[in-house]
Amino acid sequence: MSESTHRRTGSPATPKPDDAERRATAARIVGALIDALDATLSCRRSALELSVLTLASGGHLLLEDVPGIGKTTLARALARAIRGSVARIQFTPDMLPSDVTGVSIFNQQLQEFTFHRGPLFAQIVLADEINRANPKTQAAMLEAMEERRVTVDGTTYELPRPFIVIATQNPVEMEGTYPLPEAQLDRFMCRLSLGYPDQQTETRMLMAPSGRDPLASLKPVCSARDLAAITATAARIHVAPAVASYAVALLNATRTSTRTRLGASPRAGLALLAMSRMRALVNGQAAVYAGDVRAMAPHVLTHRVVFSDPSVASGPLERQQETLELILSDVPAPHRA
């Protein structure tokens, strides 16, 4: 109905929400997601915040830690909180690409091949122990994570939107695993280590009734469609040229440092600004500041850098982040940005 029609009928036109309203609504939903997970799980709140920011930014998340920390539970909780279609894939060394993407089967009645979709055709894909997949299956995941589509028998199929992979891997048990190649690591927006819970939290967890589902009390906070709207709202947050230049300077530092053999890619810069925009949105800002970029850099860049020191390259995530911090500390932040 046009504005003139509204004037003739006397019914007021419904005003469209401005950018400030959209940002406030998006920030409220993201905050509610973090609070809901914090009330349910025995994880550090900082880890939960990073997980939610990654999903809200439209990125894939890699959870890496020792067994029994709750990686799979967190992945399930994230999927449940946004009420999206969920599929869980338990990766094994003998898994074929068709086990993930789907397969074409000949239909005797129709006398033609019919494509049966695999578990990748979900909005939230829980990829458990992804490093146990063989290189051929990992390649199939690579196309899905980057292109949001899969190709089977020469035909390309679009994946649902939003499409998010929440993957877990165990860095301790390496027997029967295939380390993720740099190209696939680069597809993950963030790599996160949960760490052990504090003593009080672990005590409370042990006192809970045995056999109880830890997610029984978790209610959905938003829909997958809401999440896509939040991603679009954050993408419109302003980035000044000085802040963008600062982000590029951080990337260049990883490429020129003697502490690295391979620096962060331009794709890493896009992911860095996406996470910085989301952080700005949650903090109620209309623009990204240099502090947002610097705060997100260790979480976005560490897994995209190959370190020169073998003990660092094969070491825990915390040590790699410490080394990256030394590299980034030499980059001066722009004034008033």
mmCIF file of N, CA, C and O in Angstrom, residues 56-98:
data_model
loop_
_atom_site.group_PDB
_atom_site.id
_atom_site.type_symbol
_atom_site.label_atom_id
_atom_site.label_comp_id
_atom_site.label_asym_id
_atom_site.label_seq_id
_atom_site.Cartn_x
_atom_site.Cartn_y
_atom_site.Cartn_z
ATOM 1 N N ALA A 56 27.065 -15.683 14.676
ATOM 2 C CA ALA A 56 26.314 -14.497 14.265
ATOM 3 C C ALA A 56 26.993 -13.773 13.113
ATOM 4 O O ALA A 56 26.330 -13.065 12.346
ATOM 5 N N SER A 57 28.302 -13.930 12.978
ATOM 6 C CA SER A 57 29.035 -13.323 11.864
ATOM 7 C C SER A 57 28.919 -14.141 10.588
ATOM 8 O O SER A 57 29.456 -13.753 9.556
ATOM 9 N N GLY A 58 28.249 -15.285 10.654
ATOM 10 C CA GLY A 58 28.085 -16.137 9.480
ATOM 11 C C GLY A 58 29.265 -17.033 9.217
ATOM 12 O O GLY A 58 29.422 -17.558 8.112
ATOM 13 N N GLY A 59 30.113 -17.244 10.218
ATOM 14 C CA GLY A 59 31.322 -18.040 10.022
ATOM 15 C C GLY A 59 31.225 -19.433 10.599
ATOM 16 O O GLY A 59 30.311 -19.751 11.369
ATOM 17 N N HIS A 60 32.186 -20.267 10.227
ATOM 18 C CA HIS A 60 32.287 -21.623 10.755
ATOM 19 C C HIS A 60 33.192 -21.608 11.989
ATOM 20 O O HIS A 60 34.115 -20.795 12.093
ATOM 21 N N LEU A 61 32.937 -22.536 12.904
ATOM 22 C CA LEU A 61 33.632 -22.556 14.187
ATOM 23 C C LEU A 61 34.332 -23.884 14.385
ATOM 24 O O LEU A 61 33.730 -24.947 14.191
ATOM 25 N N LEU A 62 35.604 -23.828 14.794
ATOM 26 C CA LEU A 62 36.385 -25.025 15.091
ATOM 27 C C LEU A 62 36.671 -25.065 16.582
ATOM 28 O O LEU A 62 37.328 -24.174 17.128
ATOM 29 N N LEU A 63 36.141 -26.093 17.265
ATOM 30 C CA LEU A 63 36.366 -26.281 18.691
ATOM 31 C C LEU A 63 37.441 -27.341 18.868
ATOM 32 O O LEU A 63 37.269 -28.481 18.449
ATOM 33 N N GLU A 64 38.541 -26.956 19.501
ATOM 34 C CA GLU A 64 39.685 -27.863 19.643
ATOM 35 C C GLU A 64 40.088 -27.943 21.105
ATOM 36 O O GLU A 64 40.393 -26.911 21.719
ATOM 37 N N ASP A 65 40.064 -29.145 21.662
ATOM 38 C CA ASP A 65 40.480 -29.307 23.051
ATOM 39 C C ASP A 65 40.592 -30.784 23.377
ATOM 40 O O ASP A 65 40.259 -31.648 22.561
ATOM 41 N N VAL A 66 41.038 -31.060 24.599
ATOM 42 C CA VAL A 66 41.212 -32.435 25.059
ATOM 43 C C VAL A 66 39.844 -33.084 25.236
ATOM 44 O O VAL A 66 38.815 -32.395 25.304
ATOM 45 N N PRO A 67 39.797 -34.423 25.323
ATOM 46 C CA PRO A 67 38.494 -35.102 25.470
ATOM 47 C C PRO A 67 37.795 -34.739 26.779
ATOM 48 O O PRO A 67 38.442 -34.457 27.788
ATOM 49 N N GLY A 68 36.462 -34.766 26.750
ATOM 50 C CA GLY A 68 35.678 -34.588 27.962
ATOM 51 C C GLY A 68 35.444 -33.168 28.399
ATOM 52 O O GLY A 68 34.884 -32.928 29.482
ATOM 53 N N ILE A 69 35.843 -32.194 27.591
ATOM 54 C CA ILE A 69 35.682 -30.795 27.976
ATOM 55 C C ILE A 69 34.269 -30.289 27.679
ATOM 56 O O ILE A 69 33.766 -29.376 28.323
ATOM 57 N N GLY A 70 33.615 -30.877 26.701
ATOM 58 C CA GLY A 70 32.260 -30.457 26.357
ATOM 59 C C GLY A 70 32.149 -29.816 24.991
ATOM 60 O O GLY A 70 31.249 -29.010 24.750
ATOM 61 N N LYS A 71 33.055 -30.176 24.073
ATOM 62 C CA LYS A 71 33.042 -29.578 22.731
ATOM 63 C C LYS A 71 31.740 -29.916 22.004
ATOM 64 O O LYS A 71 31.083 -29.039 21.432
ATOM 65 N N THR A 72 31.386 -31.204 22.021
ATOM 66 C CA THR A 72 30.172 -31.622 21.310
ATOM 67 C C THR A 72 28.922 -31.039 21.968
ATOM 68 O O THR A 72 27.979 -30.643 21.288
ATOM 69 N N THR A 73 28.919 -30.963 23.285
ATOM 70 C CA THR A 73 27.765 -30.389 23.991
ATOM 71 C C THR A 73 27.582 -28.930 23.630
ATOM 72 O O THR A 73 26.457 -28.460 23.421
ATOM 73 N N LEU A 74 28.676 -28.183 23.549
ATOM 74 C CA LEU A 74 28.585 -26.782 23.145
ATOM 75 C C LEU A 74 28.055 -26.666 21.728
ATOM 76 O O LEU A 74 27.205 -25.805 21.433
ATOM 77 N N ALA A 75 28.549 -27.518 20.839
ATOM 78 C CA ALA A 75 28.071 -27.483 19.451
ATOM 79 C C ALA A 75 26.571 -27.750 19.388
ATOM 80 O O ALA A 75 25.824 -27.066 18.675
ATOM 81 N N ARG A 76 26.101 -28.751 20.140
ATOM 82 C CA ARG A 76 24.671 -29.069 20.170
ATOM 83 C C ARG A 76 23.876 -27.913 20.755
ATOM 84 O O ARG A 76 22.771 -27.593 20.297
ATOM 85 N N ALA A 77 24.418 -27.278 21.789
ATOM 86 C CA ALA A 77 23.717 -26.166 22.433
ATOM 87 C C ALA A 77 23.573 -24.973 21.485
ATOM 88 O O ALA A 77 22.510 -24.328 21.434
ATOM 89 N N LEU A 78 24.617 -24.675 20.736
ATOM 90 C CA LEU A 78 24.555 -23.576 19.774
ATOM 91 C C LEU A 78 23.483 -23.832 18.722
ATOM 92 O O LEU A 78 22.702 -22.937 18.372
ATOM 93 N N ALA A 79 23.442 -25.066 18.237
ATOM 94 C CA ALA A 79 22.446 -25.417 17.228
ATOM 95 C C ALA A 79 21.035 -25.320 17.791
ATOM 96 O O ALA A 79 20.113 -24.820 17.136
ATOM 97 N N ARG A 80 20.859 -25.799 19.019
ATOM 98 C CA ARG A 80 19.528 -25.781 19.635
ATOM 99 C C ARG A 80 19.068 -24.353 19.916
ATOM 100 O O ARG A 80 17.880 -24.039 19.785
ATOM 101 N N ALA A 81 19.987 -23.485 20.311
ATOM 102 C CA ALA A 81 19.624 -22.128 20.693
ATOM 103 C C ALA A 81 19.111 -21.302 19.523
ATOM 104 O O ALA A 81 18.325 -20.369 19.712
ATOM 105 N N ILE A 82 19.554 -21.624 18.299
ATOM 106 C CA ILE A 82 19.105 -20.837 17.146
ATOM 107 C C ILE A 82 18.021 -21.562 16.345
ATOM 108 O O ILE A 82 17.607 -21.077 15.294
ATOM 109 N N ARG A 83 17.588 -22.705 16.841
ATOM 110 C CA ARG A 83 16.430 -23.404 16.280
ATOM 111 C C ARG A 83 16.561 -23.640 14.773
ATOM 112 O O ARG A 83 15.621 -23.456 14.004
ATOM 113 N N GLY A 84 17.729 -24.057 14.343
ATOM 114 C CA GLY A 84 17.916 -24.371 12.931
ATOM 115 C C GLY A 84 17.840 -25.868 12.699
ATOM 116 O O GLY A 84 17.839 -26.658 13.647
ATOM 117 N N SER A 85 17.770 -26.267 11.449
ATOM 118 C CA SER A 85 17.831 -27.694 11.144
ATOM 119 C C SER A 85 19.252 -28.176 11.423
ATOM 120 O O SER A 85 20.226 -27.518 11.069
ATOM 121 N N VAL A 86 19.341 -29.304 12.090
ATOM 122 C CA VAL A 86 20.630 -29.772 12.600
ATOM 123 C C VAL A 86 20.943 -31.164 12.070
ATOM 124 O O VAL A 86 20.062 -32.022 11.973
ATOM 125 N N ALA A 87 22.200 -31.383 11.719
ATOM 126 C CA ALA A 87 22.683 -32.713 11.357
ATOM 127 C C ALA A 87 24.045 -32.917 12.013
ATOM 128 O O ALA A 87 24.869 -31.995 12.050
ATOM 129 N N ARG A 88 24.249 -34.098 12.555
ATOM 130 C CA ARG A 88 25.529 -34.414 13.190
ATOM 131 C C ARG A 88 26.232 -35.493 12.388
ATOM 132 O O ARG A 88 25.643 -36.502 12.026
ATOM 133 N N ILE A 89 27.501 -35.255 12.098
ATOM 134 C CA ILE A 89 28.315 -36.210 11.342
ATOM 135 C C ILE A 89 29.469 -36.654 12.235
ATOM 136 O O ILE A 89 30.275 -35.823 12.666
ATOM 137 N N GLN A 90 29.531 -37.953 12.519
ATOM 138 C CA GLN A 90 30.659 -38.503 13.256
ATOM 139 C C GLN A 90 31.681 -38.991 12.233
ATOM 140 O O GLN A 90 31.469 -40.003 11.565
ATOM 141 N N PHE A 91 32.769 -38.261 12.086
ATOM 142 C CA PHE A 91 33.737 -38.576 11.043
ATOM 143 C C PHE A 91 34.611 -39.766 11.437
ATOM 144 O O PHE A 91 35.012 -39.908 12.597
ATOM 145 N N THR A 92 34.898 -40.602 10.444
ATOM 146 C CA THR A 92 35.780 -41.757 10.601
ATOM 147 C C THR A 92 36.703 -41.827 9.390
ATOM 148 O O THR A 92 36.396 -41.265 8.330
ATOM 149 N N PRO A 93 37.846 -42.513 9.511
ATOM 150 C CA PRO A 93 38.801 -42.561 8.395
ATOM 151 C C PRO A 93 38.253 -43.211 7.128
ATOM 152 O O PRO A 93 38.704 -42.897 6.022
ATOM 153 N N ASP A 94 37.279 -44.126 7.263
ATOM 154 C CA ASP A 94 36.771 -44.819 6.086
ATOM 155 C C ASP A 94 35.552 -44.132 5.461
ATOM 156 O O ASP A 94 34.930 -44.678 4.550
ATOM 157 N N MET A 95 35.218 -42.947 5.930
ATOM 158 C CA MET A 95 34.047 -42.249 5.406
ATOM 159 C C MET A 95 34.297 -41.751 3.987
ATOM 160 O O MET A 95 35.392 -41.264 3.666
ATOM 161 N N LEU A 96 33.286 -41.874 3.120
ATOM 162 C CA LEU A 96 33.373 -41.424 1.738
ATOM 163 C C LEU A 96 32.707 -40.057 1.586
ATOM 164 O O LEU A 96 31.832 -39.691 2.380
ATOM 165 N N PRO A 97 33.094 -39.296 0.564
ATOM 166 C CA PRO A 97 32.425 -38.006 0.330
ATOM 167 C C PRO A 97 30.917 -38.135 0.192
ATOM 168 O O PRO A 97 30.160 -37.280 0.660
ATOM 169 N N SER A 98 30.447 -39.229 -0.431
ATOM 170 C CA SER A 98 29.001 -39.416 -0.608
ATOM 171 C C SER A 98 28.281 -39.624 0.720
ATOM 172 O O SER A 98 27.076 -39.360 0.823
#
